[in-house]
Tab-separated table of C-alpha atoms in Angstrom:
chain	number	residue	atom	x	y	z
A	5	MET	CA	110.519	13.770	53.215
A	6	PRO	CA	111.152	14.032	56.980
A	7	VAL	CA	114.433	15.636	58.095
A	8	SER	CA	116.249	13.900	60.974
A	9	THR	CA	118.307	15.895	63.481
A	10	ALA	CA	120.895	13.962	65.500
A	11	THR	CA	121.796	15.466	68.885
A	12	LEU	CA	124.742	14.171	70.922
A	13	GLY	CA	125.055	16.647	73.786
A	14	SER	CA	126.635	20.104	73.533
A	15	VAL	CA	128.803	20.365	70.419
A	16	SER	CA	127.104	21.457	67.208
A	17	PHE	CA	128.435	20.302	63.837
A	18	LEU	CA	126.604	22.728	61.619
A	19	SER	CA	125.590	22.040	58.030
A	20	GLN	CA	127.388	25.262	57.145
A	21	LEU	CA	131.086	25.559	57.707
A	22	PHE	CA	130.910	29.299	58.231
A	23	ASN	CA	128.536	31.705	59.909
A	24	PRO	CA	125.437	32.495	57.811
A	25	ASP	CA	126.521	36.108	57.447
A	26	VAL	CA	129.934	35.227	56.060
A	27	SER	CA	128.925	33.959	52.664
A	28	SER	CA	132.098	35.201	51.030
A	29	LEU	CA	134.064	32.423	52.689
A	30	SER	CA	132.304	29.767	50.639
A	31	CYS	CA	135.213	29.982	48.215
A	32	PHE	CA	137.314	28.016	50.709
A	33	LEU	CA	134.977	25.038	51.051
A	34	ASN	CA	131.983	24.218	48.864
A	35	HIS	CA	128.886	24.721	50.998
A	36	THR	CA	126.764	22.000	49.382
A	37	LYS	CA	129.472	19.362	49.402
A	38	LEU	CA	130.298	20.117	53.030
A	39	SER	CA	126.652	19.934	54.043
A	40	ALA	CA	126.290	16.589	52.281
A	41	LEU	CA	129.466	15.382	53.969
A	42	TYR	CA	128.161	16.285	57.427
A	43	SER	CA	124.836	14.613	56.655
A	44	LYS	CA	126.355	11.175	56.179
A	45	PRO	CA	125.656	8.892	59.170
A	46	SER	CA	129.024	7.226	58.657
A	47	LEU	CA	130.737	10.288	60.111
A	48	LEU	CA	129.318	9.564	63.573
A	49	LYS	CA	130.934	6.740	65.456
A	50	LYS	CA	128.338	4.271	66.671
A	51	PRO	CA	128.189	4.442	70.452
A	52	SER	CA	128.605	1.312	72.544
A	53	SER	CA	125.598	-0.255	74.207
A	54	SER	CA	126.796	1.066	77.585
A	55	SER	CA	126.566	4.640	76.362
A	56	LEU	CA	123.565	4.207	74.142
A	57	HIS	CA	121.306	5.877	76.687
A	58	ASN	CA	123.331	9.100	76.244
A	59	LEU	CA	122.541	9.338	72.556
A	60	LYS	CA	119.463	11.447	72.058
A	61	VAL	CA	117.937	11.334	68.614
A	62	SER	CA	114.990	13.493	67.683
A	63	ALA	CA	113.231	13.562	64.364
A	64	SER	CA	111.379	16.642	63.172
A	65	SER	CA	109.154	16.462	60.151
A	66	ALA	CA	109.326	19.242	57.609
A	67	SER	CA	106.768	19.845	54.941
A	68	ALA	CA	109.301	18.953	52.303
A	69	ASN	CA	108.419	18.207	48.735
A	70	PRO	CA	108.918	14.448	47.964
A	71	LYS	CA	110.619	15.581	44.821
A	72	THR	CA	113.280	17.509	46.732
A	73	ASP	CA	116.558	17.018	44.890
A	74	ASN	CA	119.796	15.785	46.411
A	75	SER	CA	121.308	19.272	46.704
A	76	GLN	CA	118.378	20.444	48.825
A	77	GLN	CA	118.621	17.365	51.008
A	78	ALA	CA	122.325	18.012	51.406
A	79	GLU	CA	121.613	21.461	52.803
A	80	ALA	CA	119.215	20.099	55.449
A	81	ALA	CA	120.187	21.012	59.012
A	82	VAL	CA	122.095	18.128	60.561
A	83	THR	CA	123.606	18.767	63.983
A	84	ALA	CA	125.697	16.360	66.026
A	85	ILE	CA	126.235	17.421	69.634
A	86	LEU	CA	128.470	15.671	72.097
A	87	ASP	CA	126.592	15.033	75.346
A	88	ASN	CA	128.463	15.880	78.541
A	89	SER	CA	128.227	12.264	79.641
A	90	VAL	CA	129.842	10.923	76.464
A	91	SER	CA	133.634	11.227	76.489
A	92	THR	CA	135.536	12.614	73.540
A	93	ASP	CA	137.245	9.237	73.235
A	94	GLU	CA	133.928	7.526	72.495
A	95	ILE	CA	132.896	9.864	69.660
A	96	LYS	CA	135.614	11.403	67.505
A	97	PRO	CA	135.259	13.239	64.211
A	98	PRO	CA	137.060	11.594	61.308
A	99	PRO	CA	140.428	12.974	60.161
A	100	ALA	CA	138.859	14.467	57.051
A	101	ARG	CA	136.461	16.430	59.197
A	102	ARG	CA	139.181	17.800	61.471
A	103	SER	CA	141.338	18.704	58.469
A	104	ALA	CA	138.439	20.622	56.966
A	105	ASP	CA	137.881	22.468	60.242
A	106	TRP	CA	141.549	23.435	60.487
A	107	LYS	CA	141.244	24.777	56.966
A	108	ALA	CA	138.228	26.769	58.106
A	109	ALA	CA	140.194	28.132	61.064
A	110	ARG	CA	142.961	29.339	58.765
A	111	ALA	CA	140.337	30.931	56.542
A	112	TYR	CA	138.969	32.893	59.498
A	113	LEU	CA	142.515	33.875	60.492
A	114	HIS	CA	143.398	35.286	57.074
A	115	SER	CA	140.031	36.937	56.423
A	116	GLY	CA	139.606	38.514	59.843
A	117	PHE	CA	135.958	37.495	60.035
A	118	ILE	CA	134.248	37.131	63.403
A	119	TYR	CA	133.152	33.716	64.646
A	120	GLY	CA	130.534	32.931	67.301
A	121	GLY	CA	132.139	30.293	69.526
A	122	ARG	CA	130.557	28.397	72.411
A	123	VAL	CA	132.507	28.386	75.683
A	124	GLU	CA	133.003	24.725	76.627
A	125	GLY	CA	134.985	25.285	79.802
A	126	PHE	CA	138.044	27.057	81.227
A	127	ASN	CA	141.392	26.423	82.856
A	128	GLY	CA	143.923	28.491	84.763
A	129	GLY	CA	144.840	30.635	81.785
A	130	GLY	CA	141.693	31.113	79.736
A	131	LEU	CA	138.530	29.778	78.133
A	132	LEU	CA	138.053	26.685	75.986
A	133	VAL	CA	136.026	27.662	72.923
A	134	ARG	CA	134.378	25.299	70.446
A	135	PHE	CA	135.193	25.744	66.756
A	136	TYR	CA	133.190	23.068	64.895
A	137	SER	CA	134.953	19.777	65.738
A	138	LEU	CA	137.928	21.622	67.287
A	139	VAL	CA	138.404	23.228	70.669
A	140	GLY	CA	140.521	26.385	70.781
A	141	PHE	CA	141.882	28.578	73.564
A	142	LEU	CA	140.960	32.152	74.492
A	143	PRO	CA	143.529	33.552	76.966
A	144	PHE	CA	142.086	35.700	79.748
A	145	PRO	CA	144.015	38.815	78.570
A	146	GLN	CA	142.172	38.503	75.241
A	147	LEU	CA	138.733	38.817	76.875
A	148	SER	CA	136.737	41.999	76.362
A	149	PRO	CA	136.995	44.364	79.378
A	150	SER	CA	133.199	44.404	79.567
A	151	HIS	CA	133.172	41.198	81.642
A	152	SER	CA	135.417	42.404	84.463
A	153	CYS	CA	133.876	45.898	84.490
A	154	LYS	CA	130.380	44.435	84.710
A	155	GLU	CA	131.310	42.232	87.679
A	156	PRO	CA	134.270	43.987	89.341
A	157	ASN	CA	134.023	42.009	92.570
A	158	LYS	CA	134.478	38.638	90.877
A	159	THR	CA	137.804	36.966	90.190
A	160	ILE	CA	138.685	36.118	86.600
A	161	HIS	CA	137.964	32.428	87.274
A	162	GLN	CA	134.531	33.237	88.690
A	163	ILE	CA	133.825	35.268	85.565
A	164	ALA	CA	135.050	32.390	83.395
A	165	LYS	CA	132.757	29.936	85.172
A	166	GLY	CA	129.804	32.199	84.427
A	167	LEU	CA	130.699	32.297	80.734
A	168	VAL	CA	130.582	28.515	80.250
A	169	GLY	CA	127.813	27.690	77.796
A	170	SER	CA	127.625	31.202	76.370
A	171	ILE	CA	128.461	32.270	72.820
A	172	LEU	CA	131.284	34.793	72.416
A	173	SER	CA	132.158	36.764	69.291
A	174	VAL	CA	135.834	36.050	68.668
A	175	LYS	CA	138.535	36.276	66.047
A	176	VAL	CA	141.053	33.572	65.222
A	177	ILE	CA	144.514	35.014	65.906
A	178	GLN	CA	146.525	31.775	65.588
A	179	ALA	CA	145.748	28.552	63.735
A	180	GLU	CA	148.562	25.982	63.523
A	181	GLU	CA	147.320	22.512	62.711
A	182	GLU	CA	150.706	20.839	63.142
A	183	SER	CA	151.131	22.072	66.727
A	184	ARG	CA	147.371	22.035	67.362
A	185	LYS	CA	147.317	25.689	68.388
A	186	LEU	CA	143.990	27.411	67.846
A	187	ILE	CA	143.924	30.759	69.671
A	188	PHE	CA	141.030	33.216	69.829
A	189	SER	CA	140.665	36.877	70.830
A	190	GLU	CA	137.450	38.530	71.919
A	191	LYS	CA	139.254	41.884	72.158
A	192	GLU	CA	140.033	41.834	68.439
A	193	ALA	CA	136.412	41.052	67.575
A	194	VAL	CA	135.192	43.889	69.797
A	195	TRP	CA	137.746	46.261	68.225
A	196	THR	CA	136.392	45.508	64.748
A	197	LYS	CA	132.870	46.382	65.859
A	198	PHE	CA	133.424	49.431	68.065
A	199	SER	CA	136.559	51.142	66.711
A	200	THR	CA	134.483	52.475	63.813
A	201	GLN	CA	132.319	54.373	66.299
A	202	ILE	CA	135.088	56.527	67.795
A	203	ASN	CA	137.054	59.587	66.671
A	204	VAL	CA	140.010	61.596	67.931
A	205	GLY	CA	138.737	64.265	70.305
A	206	ASP	CA	135.920	62.128	71.738
A	207	VAL	CA	135.505	62.270	75.516
A	208	PHE	CA	134.627	59.098	77.432
A	209	GLU	CA	133.748	58.053	80.931
A	210	GLY	CA	136.244	55.346	81.790
A	211	LYS	CA	137.307	52.879	84.432
A	212	VAL	CA	140.956	52.387	85.322
A	213	GLY	CA	142.235	48.879	84.668
A	214	SER	CA	145.846	47.935	85.309
A	215	VAL	CA	148.310	50.625	86.384
A	216	GLU	CA	151.912	50.362	85.187
A	217	ASP	CA	155.066	52.447	85.641
A	218	TYR	CA	154.559	54.020	82.209
A	219	GLY	CA	150.853	54.802	82.568
A	220	ALA	CA	147.371	53.429	83.189
A	221	PHE	CA	145.040	51.416	80.990
A	222	VAL	CA	141.507	52.788	80.966
A	223	HIS	CA	138.402	50.937	79.738
A	224	LEU	CA	136.024	53.161	77.758
A	225	ARG	CA	132.303	53.175	78.464
A	226	PHE	CA	130.012	53.215	75.414
A	227	PRO	CA	126.376	54.388	75.163
A	228	ASP	CA	125.140	50.845	75.861
A	229	GLY	CA	126.694	51.116	79.319
A	230	LEU	CA	129.387	48.506	78.648
A	231	TYR	CA	133.151	48.954	78.507
A	232	HIS	CA	134.243	47.668	75.112
A	233	LEU	CA	137.637	49.221	74.303
A	234	THR	CA	140.772	49.963	76.299
A	235	GLY	CA	143.309	52.731	75.825
A	236	LEU	CA	146.524	53.877	77.480
A	237	VAL	CA	146.931	57.092	79.455
A	238	HIS	CA	150.685	57.659	79.384
A	239	VAL	CA	152.246	58.982	82.574
A	240	SER	CA	152.853	62.319	80.810
A	241	GLU	CA	149.108	62.636	80.076
A	242	VAL	CA	147.845	61.984	83.604
A	243	SER	CA	148.319	65.509	85.010
A	244	TRP	CA	149.860	68.883	84.185
A	245	ASP	CA	151.878	68.474	87.376
A	246	LEU	CA	154.992	66.336	87.415
A	247	VAL	CA	153.965	62.726	88.109
A	248	GLN	CA	156.635	60.526	89.661
A	249	ASP	CA	154.439	57.464	90.154
A	250	VAL	CA	151.105	56.945	88.380
A	251	ARG	CA	149.910	54.881	91.350
A	252	ASP	CA	149.964	58.016	93.506
A	253	ILE	CA	147.129	59.395	91.379
A	254	LEU	CA	145.266	56.466	89.800
A	255	THR	CA	144.119	53.157	91.253
A	256	GLU	CA	142.517	50.177	89.541
A	257	GLY	CA	138.740	50.634	89.538
A	258	ASP	CA	138.814	54.454	89.621
A	259	ASP	CA	136.236	56.242	87.469
A	260	VAL	CA	137.841	58.889	85.242
A	261	ARG	CA	137.061	61.086	82.249
A	262	VAL	CA	139.476	60.804	79.343
A	263	LYS	CA	139.984	62.351	75.932
A	264	LEU	CA	140.852	60.214	72.916
A	265	VAL	CA	143.978	61.784	71.402
A	266	ASN	CA	145.160	59.108	68.945
A	267	ILE	CA	143.874	55.981	67.185
A	268	ASP	CA	146.353	53.478	65.750
A	269	ARG	CA	144.044	51.307	63.684
A	270	GLY	CA	146.894	49.188	62.374
A	271	LYS	CA	147.916	48.083	65.874
A	272	SER	CA	144.438	48.375	67.466
A	273	ARG	CA	145.715	50.891	70.023
A	274	LEU	CA	144.119	53.947	71.602
A	275	THR	CA	146.000	56.822	73.250
A	276	LEU	CA	144.116	58.710	75.929
A	277	SER	CA	144.675	61.817	78.030
A	278	ILE	CA	143.259	63.007	81.330
A	279	LYS	CA	145.116	66.306	81.557
A	280	GLN	CA	143.932	67.567	78.165
A	281	LEU	CA	140.450	67.899	79.626
A	282	GLU	CA	141.899	70.579	81.902
A	283	GLU	CA	143.440	73.875	80.884
A	284	ASP	CA	147.231	73.957	80.899
A	285	PRO	CA	148.145	76.206	83.838
A	286	LEU	CA	151.194	77.413	81.898
A	287	LEU	CA	149.125	78.718	79.002
A	288	GLU	CA	148.383	82.402	79.578
A	289	THR	CA	147.944	85.704	77.766
A	290	LEU	CA	148.329	89.221	79.082
A	291	ASP	CA	144.607	89.825	78.482
A	292	LYS	CA	143.835	86.891	80.765
A	293	VAL	CA	146.210	87.975	83.539
A	294	ILE	CA	145.307	91.650	83.190
A	295	PRO	CA	141.808	92.043	81.650
A	296	GLN	CA	141.597	94.801	79.031
A	297	ASP	CA	137.808	95.257	79.040
A	298	GLY	CA	137.790	97.721	81.951
A	299	SER	CA	136.181	95.186	84.280
A	300	ALA	CA	139.181	95.082	86.596
A	301	ASP	CA	139.669	97.425	89.501
A	302	SER	CA	141.549	100.466	88.175
A	303	ASP	CA	143.685	100.537	91.295
A	304	SER	CA	144.839	96.956	90.801
A	305	LEU	CA	146.750	97.328	87.541
A	306	THR	CA	148.198	99.636	84.922
A	307	THR	CA	149.296	98.910	81.373
A	308	SER	CA	151.935	100.303	79.078
A	309	ASN	CA	152.491	99.962	75.343
A	310	SER	CA	155.762	101.833	75.201
A	311	SER	CA	158.327	100.608	72.687
A	312	THR	CA	161.062	101.317	75.242
A	313	ILE	CA	159.938	98.848	77.891
A	314	GLU	CA	162.856	97.664	80.005
A	315	PRO	CA	163.015	93.832	79.956
A	316	LEU	CA	162.620	92.033	83.252
A	317	PRO	CA	165.917	90.896	84.816
A	318	GLY	CA	167.184	87.807	83.013
A	319	LEU	CA	165.106	88.292	79.842
A	320	ASP	CA	167.963	89.746	77.778
A	321	ALA	CA	169.984	86.518	78.063
A	322	ILE	CA	166.905	84.446	77.178
A	323	PHE	CA	166.187	86.658	74.136
A	324	LYS	CA	169.732	86.162	72.819
A	325	GLU	CA	169.487	82.395	73.172
A	326	LEU	CA	166.032	82.286	71.558
A	327	LEU	CA	167.443	84.020	68.478
A	328	GLN	CA	169.968	81.193	68.172
A	329	GLU	CA	167.151	78.660	67.715
A	330	ASP	CA	166.183	77.643	64.187
A	331	GLY	CA	162.791	79.011	63.230
A	332	ILE	CA	162.835	82.012	65.592
A	333	ASN	CA	163.573	85.240	63.714
A	334	ASP	CA	162.747	88.056	66.126
A	335	VAL	CA	161.978	88.577	69.820
A	336	ARG	CA	160.533	91.789	71.324
A	337	ILE	CA	158.367	93.010	74.190
A	338	SER	CA	155.001	94.272	72.979
A	339	ARG	CA	153.410	95.543	76.216
A	340	GLN	CA	153.473	95.210	79.988
A	341	GLY	CA	151.223	95.543	83.009
A	342	PHE	CA	151.290	95.470	86.790
A	343	GLU	CA	149.289	93.176	89.027
A	344	LYS	CA	148.057	94.175	92.447
A	345	ARG	CA	149.421	91.047	94.077
A	346	VAL	CA	152.852	89.464	93.746
A	347	VAL	CA	152.672	86.216	91.763
A	348	SER	CA	156.342	85.286	92.211
A	349	GLN	CA	159.589	87.140	92.825
A	350	ASP	CA	161.362	84.780	90.402
A	351	LEU	CA	161.141	85.199	86.645
A	352	GLN	CA	158.501	82.927	85.105
A	353	LEU	CA	157.870	82.299	81.398
A	354	TRP	CA	154.424	81.192	80.276
A	355	LEU	CA	153.258	80.044	76.843
A	356	SER	CA	150.274	81.554	75.097
A	357	ASN	CA	147.211	79.367	74.765
A	358	ALA	CA	146.699	80.650	71.228
A	359	PRO	CA	148.469	78.993	68.270
A	360	PRO	CA	150.910	81.061	66.182
A	361	SER	CA	149.140	83.566	63.911
A	362	ASP	CA	150.840	85.208	60.920
A	363	ASN	CA	154.123	83.702	62.136
A	364	MET	CA	153.760	85.474	65.482
A	365	PHE	CA	153.583	83.779	68.879
A	366	THR	CA	153.144	85.169	72.381
A	367	LEU	CA	155.096	84.470	75.561
A	368	LEU	CA	154.381	85.922	78.986
A	369	ALA	CA	157.115	86.904	81.457
A	370	ARG	CA	156.185	87.494	85.103
A	371	ALA	CA	158.242	88.604	88.101
A	372	GLY	CA	156.934	90.296	91.226
A	373	ARG	CA	153.940	92.418	90.193
A	374	GLN	CA	155.290	93.077	86.708
A	375	VAL	CA	154.002	91.233	83.625
A	376	GLN	CA	155.441	91.569	80.109
A	377	GLU	CA	154.062	90.235	76.843
A	378	ILE	CA	156.708	88.992	74.404
A	379	GLN	CA	156.148	88.550	70.652
A	380	LEU	CA	158.133	85.928	68.739
A	381	ALA	CA	158.433	86.056	64.948
A	382	THR	CA	158.677	82.335	64.192
A	383	SER	CA	157.922	79.603	61.703
A	384	LEU	CA	157.550	77.023	64.495
A	385	ASP	CA	154.268	75.623	65.775
A	386	GLN	CA	153.279	75.750	69.443
A	387	GLU	CA	154.975	72.462	70.296
A	388	GLY	CA	158.156	73.504	68.460
A	389	ILE	CA	158.267	76.776	70.387
A	390	LYS	CA	157.815	74.926	73.671
A	391	LYS	CA	160.751	72.617	72.894
A	392	ALA	CA	162.919	75.554	71.786
A	393	LEU	CA	162.152	77.392	75.013
A	394	GLN	CA	163.014	74.309	77.055
A	395	ARG	CA	166.408	74.061	75.327
A	396	VAL	CA	167.053	77.769	75.949
A	397	LEU	CA	166.230	77.557	79.653
A	398	GLU	CA	168.645	74.638	79.993
A	399	ARG	CA	171.437	76.819	78.579
A	400	VAL	CA	170.690	79.987	80.521
A	401	PRO	CA	171.964	79.944	84.129
């Protein structure tokens, strides 16, 4: 029995309500009944004679068995497409059809499945995306960053114009039939696909997007060469130096390397860092400042392990305050050395780059040419020690 395919332009009313790979959604609407419903000619409004030339009907013969039952006929591919020259007022889907499509939209919203929607056009705020007999809205901020990164010299409206007619993978993020709000997000669809491919500690090449007072958004480049996900580099993670204004360091379009330091899968958010790819200049050990392997010039330094080392001026007051902090049980100087050059006449305290071991942590005190290594007996971790030291230095004049 030949199978007829009706084509009315650019809008496809598929015989399946859902994408072929989303079979689990058939519980919402019976596939066979819906296919049979869409196959009924009565659902297409007969065009007027003036617009008859716009209706293109093509018949394709299939080697179907004459004994094909009704259920098989109901599943035959029947597509109605609205031609650009036929106005939406001339051909409208029946209320039952629209109601079914709103039900489908809510099903996609609650399930989180991805839908392939055709871009029908755009306006000042976003794209118009076809969802069966409905047309939804995809705001420009919900577009994947891959579009703007691929064509950085184009405006968002030029990019939108180039997307008309293409199929985008989107998620339904709002479906309100009463107010006729059907909102899509390409970002959410991209997150579902690519967030499973990343882990904390990964390093990415990135491109700076918008720059705000609190930090910069960076688009991450994946092995396919496209920028699929976006994360935030907080102002505190831009540099080890004090940053007053992020815009002094980063500009939209800059290429940067970033480290992924946190993934919030519940909120689809990534936290990035630029400075963690560089060594903290305040993390030192005595072995680093004064090498102990004999490679240094013997005239440039000397070391001492005496238990009667005199603390550098100002250290006694700091030691007393450190002992007032919860989690710090003992403070003592373990050894000292002398550098050939003067680092600073003022007292400087540096944190060890090694985590606490056996409840012991190392600080480094430097003034002039003299360097002293300080051992803390503590139950705090490295970050806790840093905060305790900051509180102490605020109290000590």
